[in-house]
mmCIF file of C-alpha atoms and ligand atoms in Angstrom:
data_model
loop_
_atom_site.group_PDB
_atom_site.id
_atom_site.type_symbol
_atom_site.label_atom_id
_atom_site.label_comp_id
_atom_site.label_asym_id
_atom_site.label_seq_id
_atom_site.Cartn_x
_atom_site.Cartn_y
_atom_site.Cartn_z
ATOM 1 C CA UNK O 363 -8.673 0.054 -4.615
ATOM 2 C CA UNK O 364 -6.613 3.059 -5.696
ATOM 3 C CA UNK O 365 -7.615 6.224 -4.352
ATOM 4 C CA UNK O 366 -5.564 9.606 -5.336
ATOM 5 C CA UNK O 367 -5.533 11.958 -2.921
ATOM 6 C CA UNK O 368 -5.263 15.686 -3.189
ATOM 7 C CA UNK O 369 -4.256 18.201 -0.192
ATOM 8 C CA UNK O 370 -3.892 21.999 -0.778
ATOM 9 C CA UNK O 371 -5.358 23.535 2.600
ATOM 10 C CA UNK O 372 -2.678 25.389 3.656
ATOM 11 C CA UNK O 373 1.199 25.651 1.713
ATOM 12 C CA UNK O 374 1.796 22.593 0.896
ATOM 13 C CA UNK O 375 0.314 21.412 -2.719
ATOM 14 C CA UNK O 376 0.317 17.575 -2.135
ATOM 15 C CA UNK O 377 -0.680 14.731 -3.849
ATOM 16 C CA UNK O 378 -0.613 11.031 -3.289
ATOM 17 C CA UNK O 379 -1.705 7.245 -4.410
ATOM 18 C CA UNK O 380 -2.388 4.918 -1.413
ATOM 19 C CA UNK O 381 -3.288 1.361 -2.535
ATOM 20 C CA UNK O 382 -6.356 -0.145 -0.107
ATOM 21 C CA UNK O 383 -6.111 2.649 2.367
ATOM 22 C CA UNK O 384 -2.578 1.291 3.637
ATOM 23 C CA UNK O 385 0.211 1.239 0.659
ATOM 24 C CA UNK O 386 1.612 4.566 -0.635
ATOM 25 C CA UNK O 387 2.415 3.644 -4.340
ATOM 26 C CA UNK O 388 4.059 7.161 -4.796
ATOM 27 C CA UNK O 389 3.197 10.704 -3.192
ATOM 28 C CA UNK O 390 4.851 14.262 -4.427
ATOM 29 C CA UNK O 391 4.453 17.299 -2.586
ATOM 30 C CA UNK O 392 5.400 21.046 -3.472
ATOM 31 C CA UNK O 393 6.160 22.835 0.070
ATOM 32 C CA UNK O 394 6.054 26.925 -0.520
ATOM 33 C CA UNK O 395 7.640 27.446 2.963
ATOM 34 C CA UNK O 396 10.368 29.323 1.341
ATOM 35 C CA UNK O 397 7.403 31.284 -0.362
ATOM 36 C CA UNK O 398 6.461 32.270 3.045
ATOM 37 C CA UNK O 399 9.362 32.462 5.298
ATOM 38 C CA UNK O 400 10.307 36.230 4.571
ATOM 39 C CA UNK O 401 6.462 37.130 6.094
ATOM 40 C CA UNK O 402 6.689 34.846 9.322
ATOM 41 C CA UNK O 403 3.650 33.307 8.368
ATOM 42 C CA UNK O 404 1.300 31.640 5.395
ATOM 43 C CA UNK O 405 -0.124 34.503 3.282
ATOM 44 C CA UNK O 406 -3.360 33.287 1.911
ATOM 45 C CA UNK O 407 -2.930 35.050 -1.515
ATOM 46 C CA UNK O 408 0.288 33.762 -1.969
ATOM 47 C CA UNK O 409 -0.528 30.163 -0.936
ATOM 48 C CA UNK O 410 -3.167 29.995 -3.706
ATOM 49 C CA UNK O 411 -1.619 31.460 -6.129
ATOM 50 C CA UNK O 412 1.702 28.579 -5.274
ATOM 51 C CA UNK O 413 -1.310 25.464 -5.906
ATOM 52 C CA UNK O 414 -2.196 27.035 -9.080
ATOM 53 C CA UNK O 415 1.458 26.927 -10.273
ATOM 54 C CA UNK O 416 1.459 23.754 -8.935
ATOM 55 C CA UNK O 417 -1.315 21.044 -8.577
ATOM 56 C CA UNK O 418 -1.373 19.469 -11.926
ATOM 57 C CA UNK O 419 2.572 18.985 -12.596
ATOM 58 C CA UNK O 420 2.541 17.574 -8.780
ATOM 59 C CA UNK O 421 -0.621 15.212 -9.715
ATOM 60 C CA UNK O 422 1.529 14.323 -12.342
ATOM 61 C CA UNK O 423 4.175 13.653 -11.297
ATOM 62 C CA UNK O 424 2.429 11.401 -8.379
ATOM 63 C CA UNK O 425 0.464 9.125 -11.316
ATOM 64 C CA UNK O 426 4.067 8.748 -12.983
ATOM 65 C CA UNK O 427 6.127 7.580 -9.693
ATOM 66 C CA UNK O 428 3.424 5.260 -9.129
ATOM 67 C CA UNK O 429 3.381 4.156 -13.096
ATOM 68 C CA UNK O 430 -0.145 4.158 -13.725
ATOM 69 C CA UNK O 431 -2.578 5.811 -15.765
ATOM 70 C CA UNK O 432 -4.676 8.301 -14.147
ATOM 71 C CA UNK O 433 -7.721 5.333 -15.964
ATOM 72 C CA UNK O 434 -6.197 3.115 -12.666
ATOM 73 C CA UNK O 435 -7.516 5.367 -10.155
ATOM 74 C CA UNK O 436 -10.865 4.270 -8.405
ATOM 75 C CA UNK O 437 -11.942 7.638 -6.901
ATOM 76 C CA UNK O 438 -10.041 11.102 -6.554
ATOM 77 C CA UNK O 439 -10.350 12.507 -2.442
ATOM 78 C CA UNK O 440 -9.699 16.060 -1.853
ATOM 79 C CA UNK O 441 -9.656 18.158 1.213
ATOM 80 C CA UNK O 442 -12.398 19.796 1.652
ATOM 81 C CA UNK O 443 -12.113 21.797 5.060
ATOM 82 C CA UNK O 444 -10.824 23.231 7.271
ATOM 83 C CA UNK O 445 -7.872 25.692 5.847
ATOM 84 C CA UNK O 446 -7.523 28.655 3.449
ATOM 85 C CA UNK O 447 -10.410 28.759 1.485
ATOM 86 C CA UNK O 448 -8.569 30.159 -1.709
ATOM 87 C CA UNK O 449 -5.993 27.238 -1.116
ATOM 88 C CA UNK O 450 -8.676 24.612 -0.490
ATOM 89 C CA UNK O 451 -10.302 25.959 -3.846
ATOM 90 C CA UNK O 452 -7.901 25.264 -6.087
ATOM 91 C CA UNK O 453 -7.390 21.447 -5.013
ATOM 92 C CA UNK O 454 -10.924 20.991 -5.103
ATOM 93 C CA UNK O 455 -11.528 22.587 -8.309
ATOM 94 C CA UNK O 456 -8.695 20.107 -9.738
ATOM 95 C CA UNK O 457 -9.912 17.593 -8.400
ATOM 96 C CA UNK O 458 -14.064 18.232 -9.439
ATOM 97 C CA UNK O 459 -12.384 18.273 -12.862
ATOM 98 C CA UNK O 460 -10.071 15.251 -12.677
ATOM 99 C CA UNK O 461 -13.242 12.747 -11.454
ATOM 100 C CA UNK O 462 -15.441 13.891 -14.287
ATOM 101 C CA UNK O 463 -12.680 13.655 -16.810
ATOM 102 C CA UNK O 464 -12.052 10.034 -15.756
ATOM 103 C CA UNK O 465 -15.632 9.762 -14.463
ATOM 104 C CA UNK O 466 -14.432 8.534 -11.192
ATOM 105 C CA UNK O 467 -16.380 9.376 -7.862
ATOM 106 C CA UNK O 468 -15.121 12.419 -5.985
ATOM 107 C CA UNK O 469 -14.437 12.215 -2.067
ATOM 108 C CA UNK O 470 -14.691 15.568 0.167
ATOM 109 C CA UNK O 471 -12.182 14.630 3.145
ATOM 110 C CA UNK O 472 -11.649 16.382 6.526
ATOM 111 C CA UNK O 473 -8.163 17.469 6.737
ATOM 112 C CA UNK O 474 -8.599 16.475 10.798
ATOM 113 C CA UNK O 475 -9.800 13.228 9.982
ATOM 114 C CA UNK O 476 -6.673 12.917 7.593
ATOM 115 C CA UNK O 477 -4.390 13.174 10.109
ATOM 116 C CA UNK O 478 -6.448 10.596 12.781
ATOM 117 C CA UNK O 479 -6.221 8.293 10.232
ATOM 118 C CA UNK O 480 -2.587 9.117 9.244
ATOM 119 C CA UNK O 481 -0.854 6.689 11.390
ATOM 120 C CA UNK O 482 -1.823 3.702 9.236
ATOM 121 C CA UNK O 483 0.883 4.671 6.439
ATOM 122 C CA UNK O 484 3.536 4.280 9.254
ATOM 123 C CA UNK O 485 2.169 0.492 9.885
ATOM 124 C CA UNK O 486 0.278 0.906 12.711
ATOM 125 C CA UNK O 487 -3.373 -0.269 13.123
ATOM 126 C CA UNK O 488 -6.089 1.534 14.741
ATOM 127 C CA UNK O 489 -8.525 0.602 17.626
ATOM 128 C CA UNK O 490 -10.939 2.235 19.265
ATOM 129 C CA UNK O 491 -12.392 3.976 21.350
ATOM 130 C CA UNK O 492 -9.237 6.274 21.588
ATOM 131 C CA UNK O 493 -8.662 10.032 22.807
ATOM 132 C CA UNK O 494 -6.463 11.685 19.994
ATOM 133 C CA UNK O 495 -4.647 14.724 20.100
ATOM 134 C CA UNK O 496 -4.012 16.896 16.778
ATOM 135 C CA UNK O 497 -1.710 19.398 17.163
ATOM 136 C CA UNK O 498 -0.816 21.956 14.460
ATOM 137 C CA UNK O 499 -0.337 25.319 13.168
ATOM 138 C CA UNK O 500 -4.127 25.913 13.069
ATOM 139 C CA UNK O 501 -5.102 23.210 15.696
ATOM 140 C CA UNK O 502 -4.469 21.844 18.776
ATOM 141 C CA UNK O 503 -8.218 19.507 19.234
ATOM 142 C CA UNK O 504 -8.625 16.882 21.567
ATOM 143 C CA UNK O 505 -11.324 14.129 19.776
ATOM 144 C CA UNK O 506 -12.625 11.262 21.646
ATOM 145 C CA UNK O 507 -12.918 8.949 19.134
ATOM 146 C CA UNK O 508 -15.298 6.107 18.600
ATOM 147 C CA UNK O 509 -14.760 4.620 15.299
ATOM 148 C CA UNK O 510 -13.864 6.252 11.798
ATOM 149 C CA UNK O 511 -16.453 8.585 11.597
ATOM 150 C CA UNK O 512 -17.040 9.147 14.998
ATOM 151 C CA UNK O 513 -15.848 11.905 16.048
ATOM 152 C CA UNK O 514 -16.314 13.787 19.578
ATOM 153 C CA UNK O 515 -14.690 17.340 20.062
ATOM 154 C CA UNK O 516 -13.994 17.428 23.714
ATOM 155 C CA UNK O 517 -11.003 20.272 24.603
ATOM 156 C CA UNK O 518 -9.523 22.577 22.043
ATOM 157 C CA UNK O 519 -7.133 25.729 22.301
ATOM 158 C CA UNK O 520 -9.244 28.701 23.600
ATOM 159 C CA UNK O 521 -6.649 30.793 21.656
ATOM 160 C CA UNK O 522 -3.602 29.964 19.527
ATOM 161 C CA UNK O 523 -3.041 26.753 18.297
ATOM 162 C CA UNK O 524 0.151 24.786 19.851
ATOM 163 C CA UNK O 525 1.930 25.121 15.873
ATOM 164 C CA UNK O 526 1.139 28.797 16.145
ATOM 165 C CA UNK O 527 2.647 29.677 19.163
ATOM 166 C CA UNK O 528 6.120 27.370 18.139
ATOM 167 C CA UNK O 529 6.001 29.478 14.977
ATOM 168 C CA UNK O 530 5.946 32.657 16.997
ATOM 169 C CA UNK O 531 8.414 31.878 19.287
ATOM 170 C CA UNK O 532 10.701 30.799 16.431
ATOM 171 C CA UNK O 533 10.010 34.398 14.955
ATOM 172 C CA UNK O 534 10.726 35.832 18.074
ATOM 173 C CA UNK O 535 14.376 34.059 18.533
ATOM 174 C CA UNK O 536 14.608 34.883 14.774
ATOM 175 C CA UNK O 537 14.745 31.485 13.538
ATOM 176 C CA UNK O 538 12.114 31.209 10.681
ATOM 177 C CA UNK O 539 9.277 29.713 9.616
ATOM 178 C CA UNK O 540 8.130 26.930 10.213
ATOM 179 C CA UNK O 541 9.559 27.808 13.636
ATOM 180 C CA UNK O 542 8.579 24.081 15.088
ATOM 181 C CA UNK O 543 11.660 22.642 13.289
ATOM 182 C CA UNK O 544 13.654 25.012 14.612
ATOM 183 C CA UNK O 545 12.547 25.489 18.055
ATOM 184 C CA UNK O 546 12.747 21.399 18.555
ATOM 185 C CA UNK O 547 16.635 21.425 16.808
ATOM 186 C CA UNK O 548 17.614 25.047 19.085
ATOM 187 C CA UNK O 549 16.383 22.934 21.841
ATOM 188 C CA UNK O 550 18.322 20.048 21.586
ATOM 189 C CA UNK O 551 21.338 20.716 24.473
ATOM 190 C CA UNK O 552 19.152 23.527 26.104
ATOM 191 C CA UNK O 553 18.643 23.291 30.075
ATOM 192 C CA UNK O 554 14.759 22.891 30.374
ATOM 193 C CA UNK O 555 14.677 24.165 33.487
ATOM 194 C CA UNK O 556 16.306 27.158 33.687
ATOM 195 C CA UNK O 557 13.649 28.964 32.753
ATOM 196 C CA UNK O 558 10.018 28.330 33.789
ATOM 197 C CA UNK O 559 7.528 29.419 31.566
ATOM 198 C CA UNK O 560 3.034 29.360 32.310
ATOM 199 C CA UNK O 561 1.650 26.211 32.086
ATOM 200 C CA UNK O 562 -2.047 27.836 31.456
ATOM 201 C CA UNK O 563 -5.300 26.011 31.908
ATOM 202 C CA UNK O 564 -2.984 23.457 33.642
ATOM 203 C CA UNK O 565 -5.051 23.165 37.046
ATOM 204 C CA UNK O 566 -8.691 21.684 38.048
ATOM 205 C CA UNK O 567 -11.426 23.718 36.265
ATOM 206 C CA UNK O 568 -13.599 25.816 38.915
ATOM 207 C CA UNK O 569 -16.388 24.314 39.748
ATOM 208 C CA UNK O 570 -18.719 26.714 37.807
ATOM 209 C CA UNK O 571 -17.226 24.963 34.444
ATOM 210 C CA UNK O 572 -18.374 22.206 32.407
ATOM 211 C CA UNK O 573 -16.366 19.214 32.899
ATOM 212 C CA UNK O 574 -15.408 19.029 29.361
ATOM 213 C CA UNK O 575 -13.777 22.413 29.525
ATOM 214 C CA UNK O 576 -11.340 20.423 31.539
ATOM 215 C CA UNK O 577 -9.850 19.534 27.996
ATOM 216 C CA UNK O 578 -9.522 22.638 27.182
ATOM 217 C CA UNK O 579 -5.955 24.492 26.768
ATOM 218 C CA UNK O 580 -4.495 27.852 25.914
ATOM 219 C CA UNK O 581 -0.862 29.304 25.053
ATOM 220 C CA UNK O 582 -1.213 32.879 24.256
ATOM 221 C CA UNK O 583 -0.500 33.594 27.902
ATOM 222 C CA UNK O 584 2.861 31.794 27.023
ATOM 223 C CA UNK O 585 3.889 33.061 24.290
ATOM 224 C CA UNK O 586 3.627 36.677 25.862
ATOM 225 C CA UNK O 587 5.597 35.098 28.600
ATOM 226 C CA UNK O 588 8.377 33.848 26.260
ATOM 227 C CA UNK O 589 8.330 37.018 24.314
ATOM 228 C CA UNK O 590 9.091 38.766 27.851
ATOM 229 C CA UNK O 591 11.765 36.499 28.637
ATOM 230 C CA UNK O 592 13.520 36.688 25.445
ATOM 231 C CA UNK O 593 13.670 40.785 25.744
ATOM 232 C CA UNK O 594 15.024 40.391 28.902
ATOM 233 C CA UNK O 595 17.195 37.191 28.575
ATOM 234 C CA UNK O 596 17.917 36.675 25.028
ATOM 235 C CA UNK O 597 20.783 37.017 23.864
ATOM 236 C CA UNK O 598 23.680 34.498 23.091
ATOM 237 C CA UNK O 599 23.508 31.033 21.692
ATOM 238 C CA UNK O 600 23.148 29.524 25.076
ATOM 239 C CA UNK O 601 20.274 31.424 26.030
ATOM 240 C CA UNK O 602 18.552 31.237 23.252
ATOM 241 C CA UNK O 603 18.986 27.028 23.146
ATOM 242 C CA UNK O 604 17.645 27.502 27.466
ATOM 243 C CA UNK O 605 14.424 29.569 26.391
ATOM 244 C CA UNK O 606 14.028 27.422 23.705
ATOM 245 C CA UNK O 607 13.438 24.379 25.805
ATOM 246 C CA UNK O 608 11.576 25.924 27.989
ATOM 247 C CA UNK O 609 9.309 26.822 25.786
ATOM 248 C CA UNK O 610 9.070 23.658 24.325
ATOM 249 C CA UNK O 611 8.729 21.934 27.475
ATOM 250 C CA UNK O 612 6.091 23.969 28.720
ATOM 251 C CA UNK O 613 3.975 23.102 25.432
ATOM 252 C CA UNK O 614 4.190 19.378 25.506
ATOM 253 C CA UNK O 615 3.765 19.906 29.781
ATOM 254 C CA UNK O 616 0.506 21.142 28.634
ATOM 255 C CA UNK O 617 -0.468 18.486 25.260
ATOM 256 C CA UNK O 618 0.735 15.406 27.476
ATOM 257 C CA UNK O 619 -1.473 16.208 30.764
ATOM 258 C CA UNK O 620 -4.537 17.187 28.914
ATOM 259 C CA UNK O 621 -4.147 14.229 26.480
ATOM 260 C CA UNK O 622 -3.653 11.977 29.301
ATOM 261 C CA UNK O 623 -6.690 13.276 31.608
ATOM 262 C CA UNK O 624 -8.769 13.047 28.656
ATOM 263 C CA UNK O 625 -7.721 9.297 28.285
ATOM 264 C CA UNK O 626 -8.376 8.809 32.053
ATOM 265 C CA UNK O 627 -11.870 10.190 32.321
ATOM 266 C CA UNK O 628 -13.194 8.520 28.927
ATOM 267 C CA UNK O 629 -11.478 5.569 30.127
ATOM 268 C CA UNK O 630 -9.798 4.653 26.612
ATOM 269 C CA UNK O 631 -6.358 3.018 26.715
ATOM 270 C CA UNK O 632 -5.324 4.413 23.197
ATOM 271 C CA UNK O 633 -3.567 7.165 21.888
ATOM 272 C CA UNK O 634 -3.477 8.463 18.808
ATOM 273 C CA UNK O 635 -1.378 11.855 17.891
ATOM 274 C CA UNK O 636 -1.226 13.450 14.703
ATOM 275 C CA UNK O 637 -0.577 16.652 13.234
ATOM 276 C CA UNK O 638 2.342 18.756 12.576
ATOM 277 C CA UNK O 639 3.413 19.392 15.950
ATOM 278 C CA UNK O 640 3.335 15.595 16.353
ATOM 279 C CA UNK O 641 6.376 15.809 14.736
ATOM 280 C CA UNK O 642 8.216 17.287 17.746
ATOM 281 C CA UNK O 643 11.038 15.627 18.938
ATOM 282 C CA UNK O 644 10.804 15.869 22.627
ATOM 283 C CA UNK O 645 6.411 15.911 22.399
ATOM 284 C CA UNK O 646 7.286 12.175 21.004
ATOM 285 C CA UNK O 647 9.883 11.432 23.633
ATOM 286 C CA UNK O 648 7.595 12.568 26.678
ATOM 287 C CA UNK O 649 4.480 11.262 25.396
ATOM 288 C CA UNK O 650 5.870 7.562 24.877
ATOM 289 C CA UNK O 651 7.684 7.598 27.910
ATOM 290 C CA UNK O 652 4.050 8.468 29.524
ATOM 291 C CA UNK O 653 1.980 6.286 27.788
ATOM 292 C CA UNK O 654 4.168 3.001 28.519
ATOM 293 C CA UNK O 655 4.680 4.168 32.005
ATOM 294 C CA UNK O 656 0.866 4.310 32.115
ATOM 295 C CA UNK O 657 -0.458 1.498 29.934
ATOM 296 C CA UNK O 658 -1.617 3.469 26.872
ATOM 297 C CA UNK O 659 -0.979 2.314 23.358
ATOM 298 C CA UNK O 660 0.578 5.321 21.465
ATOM 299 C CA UNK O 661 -0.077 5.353 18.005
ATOM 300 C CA UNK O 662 1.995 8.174 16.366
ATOM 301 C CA UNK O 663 2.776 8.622 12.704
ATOM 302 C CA UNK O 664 6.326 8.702 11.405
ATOM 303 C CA UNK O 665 7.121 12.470 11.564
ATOM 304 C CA UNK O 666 6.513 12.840 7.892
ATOM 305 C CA UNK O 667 2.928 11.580 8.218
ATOM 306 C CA UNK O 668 2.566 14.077 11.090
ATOM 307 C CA UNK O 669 2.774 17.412 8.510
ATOM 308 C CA UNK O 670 0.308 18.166 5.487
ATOM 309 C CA UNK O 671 0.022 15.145 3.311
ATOM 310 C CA UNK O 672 -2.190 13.883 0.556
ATOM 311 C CA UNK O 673 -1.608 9.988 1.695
ATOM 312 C CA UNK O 674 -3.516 10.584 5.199
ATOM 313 C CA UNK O 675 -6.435 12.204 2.293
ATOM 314 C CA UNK O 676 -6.538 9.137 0.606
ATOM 315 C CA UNK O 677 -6.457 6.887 3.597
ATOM 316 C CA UNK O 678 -9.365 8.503 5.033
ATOM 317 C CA UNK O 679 -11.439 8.508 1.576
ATOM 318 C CA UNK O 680 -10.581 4.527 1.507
ATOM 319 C CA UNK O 681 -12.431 4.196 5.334
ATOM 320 C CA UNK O 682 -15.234 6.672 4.001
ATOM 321 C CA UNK O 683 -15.980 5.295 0.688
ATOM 322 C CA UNK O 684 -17.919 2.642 1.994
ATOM 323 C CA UNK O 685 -20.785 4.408 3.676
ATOM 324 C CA UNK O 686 -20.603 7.992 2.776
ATOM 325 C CA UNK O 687 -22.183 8.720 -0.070
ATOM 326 C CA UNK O 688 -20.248 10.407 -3.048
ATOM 327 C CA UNK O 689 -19.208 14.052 -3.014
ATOM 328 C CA UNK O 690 -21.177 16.268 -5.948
ATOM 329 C CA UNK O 691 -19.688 18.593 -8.605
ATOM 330 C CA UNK O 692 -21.135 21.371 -6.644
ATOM 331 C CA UNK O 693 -18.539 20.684 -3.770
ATOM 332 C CA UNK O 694 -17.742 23.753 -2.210
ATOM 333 C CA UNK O 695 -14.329 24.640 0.218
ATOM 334 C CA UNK O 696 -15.439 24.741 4.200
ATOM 335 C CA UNK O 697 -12.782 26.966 5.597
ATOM 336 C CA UNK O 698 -13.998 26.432 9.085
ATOM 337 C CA UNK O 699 -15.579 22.660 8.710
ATOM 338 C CA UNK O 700 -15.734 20.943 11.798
ATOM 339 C CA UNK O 701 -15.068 17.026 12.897
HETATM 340 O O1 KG4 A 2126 -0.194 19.824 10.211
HETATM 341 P P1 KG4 A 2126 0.682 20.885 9.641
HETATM 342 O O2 KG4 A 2126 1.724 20.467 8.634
HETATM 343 O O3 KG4 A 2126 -0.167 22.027 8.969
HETATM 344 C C1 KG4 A 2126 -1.353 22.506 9.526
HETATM 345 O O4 KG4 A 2126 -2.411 21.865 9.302
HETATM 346 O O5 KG4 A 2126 -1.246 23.537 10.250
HETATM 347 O O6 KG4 A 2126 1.384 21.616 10.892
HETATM 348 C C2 KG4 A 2126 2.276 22.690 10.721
HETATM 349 C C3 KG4 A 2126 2.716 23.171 12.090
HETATM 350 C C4 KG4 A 2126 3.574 24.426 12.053
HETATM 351 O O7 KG4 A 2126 3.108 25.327 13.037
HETATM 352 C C5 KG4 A 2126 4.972 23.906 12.407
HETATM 353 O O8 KG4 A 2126 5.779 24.871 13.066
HETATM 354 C C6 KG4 A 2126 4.630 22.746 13.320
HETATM 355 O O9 KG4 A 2126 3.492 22.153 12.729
HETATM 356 N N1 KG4 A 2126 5.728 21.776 13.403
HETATM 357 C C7 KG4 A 2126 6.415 21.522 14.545
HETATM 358 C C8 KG4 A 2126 7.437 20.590 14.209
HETATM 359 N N2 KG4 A 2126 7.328 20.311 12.869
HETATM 360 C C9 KG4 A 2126 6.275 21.047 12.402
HETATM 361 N N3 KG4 A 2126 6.245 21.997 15.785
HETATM 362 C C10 KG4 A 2126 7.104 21.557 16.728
HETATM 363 N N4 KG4 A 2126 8.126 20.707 16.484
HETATM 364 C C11 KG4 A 2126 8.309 20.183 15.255
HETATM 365 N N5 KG4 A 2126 9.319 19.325 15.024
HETATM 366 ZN ZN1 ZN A 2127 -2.634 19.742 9.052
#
């Protein structure tokens, strides 16, 4: 089964052939970071007006690396939700088009299922029930997860997303955006511990809270902290490579714990990560280290798999197009749809 798979919800216009749900045949994607880098941060305008420019000579492209006819393809998934809802737009709109052109079935995918599902196209199998942790610039969700499909929200940032607050902290050294990249390279050589930054929401919850709030995690708290430090710190290559690592340390402190206690109390022994902030060099270290030192199996995508893709679309749409019933023509972008 071929399945093309679109992606435009935030700045990257992406698109990709997966054979079966497992075999990339070919995947192009247009990244407009360089669009956005001079604002510190994905304008929404901007980011449409990028996938307009660029969706159908990156389809193309895609159907030509993988030498087949766009007649091949057995259903066309897009991303439906969550993200910009003028980027989401114009992948769906493409895509609406392309299925009744080639009168194909359409798939509406969850960009958050996308990436649970992403670590098959780095060769790793999925089991369940698992706890998995995505971790990006607009998420940072803890699911326990019973199957594909199955989906249980149970912690979640209270305020900025983990990606968010690496992005802002880039901004703040001056480094750029995305300020992940940069942060996890600035860090490499820094002295974690020189500086200790707020590990918030890191202690039992009082006893007035639900016990799923136990999940839950916050780093705006932290980022005002690091903003501090850098004003009165910051300045000089080796400080900037010490509060870098800091920083970073005190974020995957916070991901690794919370992942982990989540594993414990729903008594899963897998792990699935995914998102961009996945990517993170020393998040990976840590969280393997953990996991074999406490009998999980970590399943993490190849860093590449971690950011936007249109593979981890397609993947998905494979699992789904068994039970869920077909997306319409009146398919409409869910900004704010939820797992
Ligand atoms: O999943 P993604 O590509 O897009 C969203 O759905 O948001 O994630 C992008 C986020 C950005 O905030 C970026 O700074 C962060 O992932 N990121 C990283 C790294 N690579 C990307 N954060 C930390 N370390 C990295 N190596
Ligand atoms: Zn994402």
């Amino acid at each position: 089964m071929l399945i093309l798979g679109i992606e435009t919800s935030c700045d990257e216009t992406a698109a990709a052939v997966v054979a079966d749900g497992v075999v990339t045949m070919a995947e192009e994607l247009a990244t407009q970071s360089g669009v956005h880098g001079k604002f510190g941060g994905v304008v929404p305008e901007l980011a449409c007006r990028g996938h307009v420019e660029m969706i159908d000579r990156v389809v193309e492209r895609t159907l030509e690396k993988a030498g087949l006819p766009a007649g091949a393809l057995d259903a066309i998934a897009v991303t439906a939700g969550p993200g910009l809802a003028g980027a989401l737009l114009v992948g769906i709109s493409f895509a609406k088009a392309f299925a009744y052109a080639l009168g194909r079935p359409l798939v509406a995918i969850n960009h958050l299922e996308g990436h649970i599902v992403a670590p098959v196209l780095s060769g790793h199998d999925l089991r369940f029930p698992a706890v998995a942790l995505i971790v990006s610039g607009g998420h940072t969700h803890l699911y326990y997860v019973e199957g594909i499909g199955r989906y249980r929200l149970v912690g979640r940032t209270i305020d900025d997303a983990a990606g968010e607050a690496f992005d802002k902290a880039a901004s703040c050294l001056g480094l750029g955006y995305p300020g992940g990249p940069a942060i996890d390279r600035v860090s490499t050589g820094g002295d974690l511990s020189r500086f200790s930054f707020p590990r918030p929401m890191m202690g039992r919850p009082p006893s007035s809270r639900p016990a799923h709030q136990a999940f839950d995690m916050s780093f705006s708290g932290l980022k005002t902290a690091f903003v501090r430090a850098v004003r009165e710190q910051g300045s000089g290559d080796r400080a900037h490579a010490d509060l870098a690592a800091g920083f970073q340390e005190a974020v995957v402190d916070v991901l690794v714990e919370k992942t982990l206690a989540a594993a414990r109390h729903y008594r899963v022994r897998e792990l699935i990560l995914g998102g961009g902030v996945a990517a993170n060099s020393r998040l990976r270290a840590v969280m393997a280290d953990r996991a074999a030192r406490e009998g999980y199996r970590l399943v993490l995508p190849g860093p590449r798999h971690c950011t936007d893709n249109a593979a981890m679309i397609a993947v998905a749409a494979f699992h789904r197009s068994h039970e869920a019933p077909m997306a319409a023509l009146d398919l409409n972008a869910e900004p704010s749809l939820a797992l």
